[in-house]
C-alpha cells in the first residue's frame, strides 16, 4: 500500500498531510457500520451558511444493501467503474437548492456540501480509511435512480474503503497511483490582498 504524505512548504497537521485519493481499494474489507456513522457525523458537523446544512448524502453500502451500491456504481463513467468496483462504499453528495428557513435560493448550496465532504474525508483518514471523490458520474441518472428532487443537485460520488496494494489496479492506473503527489506553488493560487498579488 502507498503512504504518500504531502510534501508541504509549511508544516501542517498530519491528518491533512496524509489525506490523499487512492484508487486501489480492498474489495474484501467492508467498512463497519460504526465507522460509516463516524464519517457521516463528521460531515454533519461541517460549517454552513445560516447553519442550513444544505447537504444530503446517499450511501450505497455493498455489504448491507448491494442494490443501492449497484445503483450508485451504474452512474459512474466507465473509467471510474474500472477501479471503483472494489470500493465497499459509494456515497453521493447532493446540494439542496433552497434555504430551509425561508425557501429562497441558496447561493452557497454547492459550497457547503464540499465542506461537509472534506470533513468526511479527514475523518476517513483518521480511521485508516481512504476516500476518492469523483466528478465522473451521470448526475441525471443519479437523480433518477435515487429519486432525488428536482431542486437538488448531485455534486460528487465518493468511493470509500480500505486501501489495497496497487496490484489490484489495471496497468494504466498504476503510474498515477505510484506517482508523487504535487500541488501548484502556494503563491500562484493564494493572493495577498489583491488579485494576482502573490503571497510572500
Short mmCIF file of C-alpha atoms in Angstrom, two decimals:
data_model
loop_
_atom_site.label_atom_id
_atom_site.label_comp_id
_atom_site.label_asym_id
_atom_site.label_seq_id
_atom_site.Cartn_x
_atom_site.Cartn_y
_atom_site.Cartn_z
CA UNK A 1 0.00 0.00 0.00
CA UNK A 2 1.08 3.54 -0.69
CA UNK A 3 1.77 6.06 2.04
CA UNK A 4 2.05 9.39 0.27
CA UNK A 5 2.21 12.34 2.66
CA UNK A 6 2.10 15.73 1.02
CA UNK A 7 5.48 17.42 0.57
CA UNK A 8 4.35 20.74 2.05
CA UNK A 9 6.10 24.12 2.08
CA UNK A 10 4.91 24.75 5.64
CA UNK A 11 4.18 22.32 8.43
CA UNK A 12 0.52 21.26 8.51
CA UNK A 13 -1.44 18.79 10.61
CA UNK A 14 -0.53 15.21 9.73
CA UNK A 15 -4.19 14.33 9.17
CA UNK A 16 -4.33 16.82 6.30
CA UNK A 17 -0.85 15.91 5.11
CA UNK A 18 -1.70 12.21 4.88
CA UNK A 19 -5.10 12.54 3.18
CA UNK A 20 -4.96 11.56 -0.45
CA UNK A 21 -7.20 9.94 -3.06
CA UNK A 22 -6.11 6.42 -3.99
CA UNK A 23 -7.91 4.24 -6.49
CA UNK A 24 -6.73 0.92 -5.08
CA UNK A 25 -9.39 -0.36 -2.67
CA UNK A 26 -9.59 -3.71 -0.88
CA UNK A 27 -12.72 -5.48 -2.19
CA UNK A 28 -12.67 -7.96 0.70
CA UNK A 29 -12.66 -5.49 3.58
CA UNK A 30 -16.01 -3.81 4.28
CA UNK A 31 -16.35 -0.64 6.32
CA UNK A 32 -18.02 -1.37 9.64
CA UNK A 33 -21.23 0.44 10.48
CA UNK A 34 -19.81 2.45 13.38
CA UNK A 35 -17.03 3.83 11.17
CA UNK A 36 -19.55 4.70 8.45
CA UNK A 37 -21.63 6.60 11.00
CA UNK A 38 -18.48 8.41 12.18
CA UNK A 39 -17.83 9.58 8.61
CA UNK A 40 -21.36 10.91 8.33
CA UNK A 41 -21.18 12.51 11.77
CA UNK A 42 -18.03 14.36 10.75
CA UNK A 43 -19.84 15.65 7.66
CA UNK A 44 -22.85 16.63 9.78
CA UNK A 45 -20.73 19.00 11.89
CA UNK A 46 -19.28 20.96 8.97
CA UNK A 47 -19.87 24.70 8.80
CA UNK A 48 -22.65 26.02 6.56
CA UNK A 49 -24.34 29.30 5.72
CA UNK A 50 -27.05 30.05 8.33
CA UNK A 51 -26.27 26.57 9.70
CA UNK A 52 -28.69 25.42 6.98
CA UNK A 53 -26.74 22.22 6.28
CA UNK A 54 -27.77 22.10 2.61
CA UNK A 55 -26.18 18.71 2.04
CA UNK A 56 -27.63 15.26 1.68
CA UNK A 57 -25.58 12.09 1.31
CA UNK A 58 -26.93 8.91 -0.28
CA UNK A 59 -24.97 5.88 0.93
CA UNK A 60 -24.51 2.73 -1.11
CA UNK A 61 -23.04 0.08 1.21
CA UNK A 62 -22.14 -3.04 -0.74
CA UNK A 63 -22.13 -5.24 2.36
CA UNK A 64 -25.53 -4.07 3.65
CA UNK A 65 -27.52 -3.12 0.54
CA UNK A 66 -25.87 -4.28 -2.65
CA UNK A 67 -28.70 -2.95 -4.83
CA UNK A 68 -28.15 0.62 -3.54
CA UNK A 69 -24.41 0.25 -4.14
CA UNK A 70 -25.10 -1.05 -7.64
CA UNK A 71 -27.35 1.91 -8.44
CA UNK A 72 -24.53 4.25 -7.45
CA UNK A 73 -21.99 2.21 -9.40
CA UNK A 74 -24.09 2.33 -12.57
CA UNK A 75 -23.97 6.14 -12.57
CA UNK A 76 -20.16 6.15 -12.84
CA UNK A 77 -18.37 6.73 -16.11
CA UNK A 78 -16.62 3.65 -17.44
CA UNK A 79 -13.11 4.75 -16.43
CA UNK A 80 -14.18 5.13 -12.80
CA UNK A 81 -16.07 1.84 -12.81
CA UNK A 82 -12.83 0.03 -13.59
CA UNK A 83 -11.36 0.81 -10.15
CA UNK A 84 -14.35 1.86 -8.02
CA UNK A 85 -15.78 -1.66 -8.37
CA UNK A 86 -13.60 -2.58 -5.37
CA UNK A 87 -14.83 0.17 -3.03
CA UNK A 88 -17.23 -1.16 -0.37
CA UNK A 89 -18.99 2.22 -0.07
CA UNK A 90 -20.17 4.61 -2.76
CA UNK A 91 -21.54 7.86 -1.33
CA UNK A 92 -23.28 10.54 -3.38
CA UNK A 93 -23.17 14.13 -2.11
CA UNK A 94 -26.14 16.32 -3.02
CA UNK A 95 -26.70 20.08 -2.68
CA UNK A 96 -30.14 21.37 -1.67
CA UNK A 97 -31.01 24.35 -3.84
CA UNK A 98 -33.05 26.43 -1.39
CA UNK A 99 -32.73 27.53 2.22
CA UNK A 100 -34.83 25.65 4.74
CA UNK A 101 -35.73 28.75 6.79
CA UNK A 102 -37.16 30.92 4.01
CA UNK A 103 -37.33 28.84 0.81
CA UNK A 104 -35.09 31.29 -1.05
CA UNK A 105 -32.35 30.13 -3.45
CA UNK A 106 -29.16 29.26 -1.57
CA UNK A 107 -26.14 30.69 -3.40
CA UNK A 108 -23.83 28.68 -1.10
CA UNK A 109 -25.63 25.37 -1.60
CA UNK A 110 -22.78 23.91 -3.63
CA UNK A 111 -20.03 25.27 -1.40
CA UNK A 112 -21.30 23.81 1.87
CA UNK A 113 -21.53 20.13 0.75
CA UNK A 114 -17.87 20.49 -0.27
CA UNK A 115 -17.03 21.49 3.29
CA UNK A 116 -19.02 18.55 4.63
CA UNK A 117 -17.26 16.20 2.21
CA UNK A 118 -13.86 17.47 3.33
CA UNK A 119 -14.79 16.73 6.94
CA UNK A 120 -15.83 13.23 5.87
CA UNK A 121 -12.51 12.72 4.07
CA UNK A 122 -10.45 13.83 7.06
CA UNK A 123 -12.43 11.58 9.41
CA UNK A 124 -11.82 8.72 7.00
CA UNK A 125 -8.07 9.39 7.12
CA UNK A 126 -8.20 9.39 10.93
CA UNK A 127 -9.90 5.97 10.84
CA UNK A 128 -7.41 4.45 8.39
CA UNK A 129 -9.88 4.64 5.50
CA UNK A 130 -9.45 6.25 2.09
CA UNK A 131 -11.83 8.35 0.00
CA UNK A 132 -11.66 9.15 -3.69
CA UNK A 133 -14.12 11.83 -4.82
CA UNK A 134 -15.37 11.68 -8.40
CA UNK A 135 -16.96 14.12 -10.77
CA UNK A 136 -17.09 11.37 -13.39
CA UNK A 137 -20.65 10.18 -12.95
CA UNK A 138 -24.02 10.79 -14.62
CA UNK A 139 -25.84 13.29 -12.39
CA UNK A 140 -29.12 12.92 -14.30
CA UNK A 141 -29.04 9.16 -13.90
CA UNK A 142 -28.20 9.55 -10.20
CA UNK A 143 -31.19 11.86 -9.82
CA UNK A 144 -33.39 9.22 -11.45
CA UNK A 145 -32.18 6.08 -9.67
CA UNK A 146 -32.08 7.69 -6.21
CA UNK A 147 -35.32 9.67 -6.71
CA UNK A 148 -33.63 13.00 -5.95
CA UNK A 149 -35.95 16.03 -6.03
CA UNK A 150 -35.66 18.49 -8.90
CA UNK A 151 -34.37 21.37 -6.74
CA UNK A 152 -31.36 19.33 -5.58
CA UNK A 153 -28.06 18.96 -7.41
CA UNK A 154 -25.97 15.75 -7.32
CA UNK A 155 -22.42 17.00 -6.72
CA UNK A 156 -19.90 14.17 -6.41
CA UNK A 157 -19.64 10.44 -5.91
CA UNK A 158 -17.20 9.22 -3.27
CA UNK A 159 -15.57 5.79 -3.22
CA UNK A 160 -14.72 4.84 0.37
CA UNK A 161 -12.84 1.87 1.77
CA UNK A 162 -9.53 0.45 2.88
CA UNK A 163 -6.54 0.98 0.65
CA UNK A 164 -5.20 -2.06 -1.17
CA UNK A 165 -1.93 -2.81 -2.90
CA UNK A 166 -1.53 -1.13 -6.27
CA UNK A 167 -1.63 -4.56 -7.94
CA UNK A 168 -5.44 -4.59 -7.72
CA UNK A 169 -5.44 -1.86 -10.38
CA UNK A 170 -5.18 -2.21 -14.14
CA UNK A 171 -1.80 -1.26 -15.55
CA UNK A 172 -2.92 2.12 -16.88
CA UNK A 173 -3.85 3.29 -13.36
CA UNK A 174 -0.69 2.15 -11.60
CA UNK A 175 1.60 5.01 -12.65
CA UNK A 176 -0.82 7.59 -11.26
CA UNK A 177 -1.25 5.62 -8.05
CA UNK A 178 2.50 5.43 -7.50
CA UNK A 179 3.35 8.99 -8.58
CA UNK A 180 4.41 11.62 -6.08
CA UNK A 181 1.65 13.97 -5.03
CA UNK A 182 2.03 17.54 -6.32
CA UNK A 183 0.40 20.94 -5.97
CA UNK A 184 0.93 24.25 -7.76
CA UNK A 185 3.05 26.66 -5.72
CA UNK A 186 1.22 28.42 -2.90
CA UNK A 187 1.96 31.91 -4.21
CA UNK A 188 0.32 31.08 -7.55
CA UNK A 189 -3.08 30.30 -6.05
CA UNK A 190 -3.28 32.43 -2.88
CA UNK A 191 -3.15 36.21 -3.08
CA UNK A 192 -2.15 38.89 -0.57
CA UNK A 193 -4.94 41.47 -0.50
CA UNK A 194 -5.30 41.92 -4.28
CA UNK A 195 -6.00 39.54 -7.12
CA UNK A 196 -2.72 38.28 -8.51
CA UNK A 197 -0.54 39.77 -5.74
CA UNK A 198 1.49 36.80 -4.60
CA UNK A 199 1.85 35.74 -1.01
CA UNK A 200 5.41 36.05 0.28
#
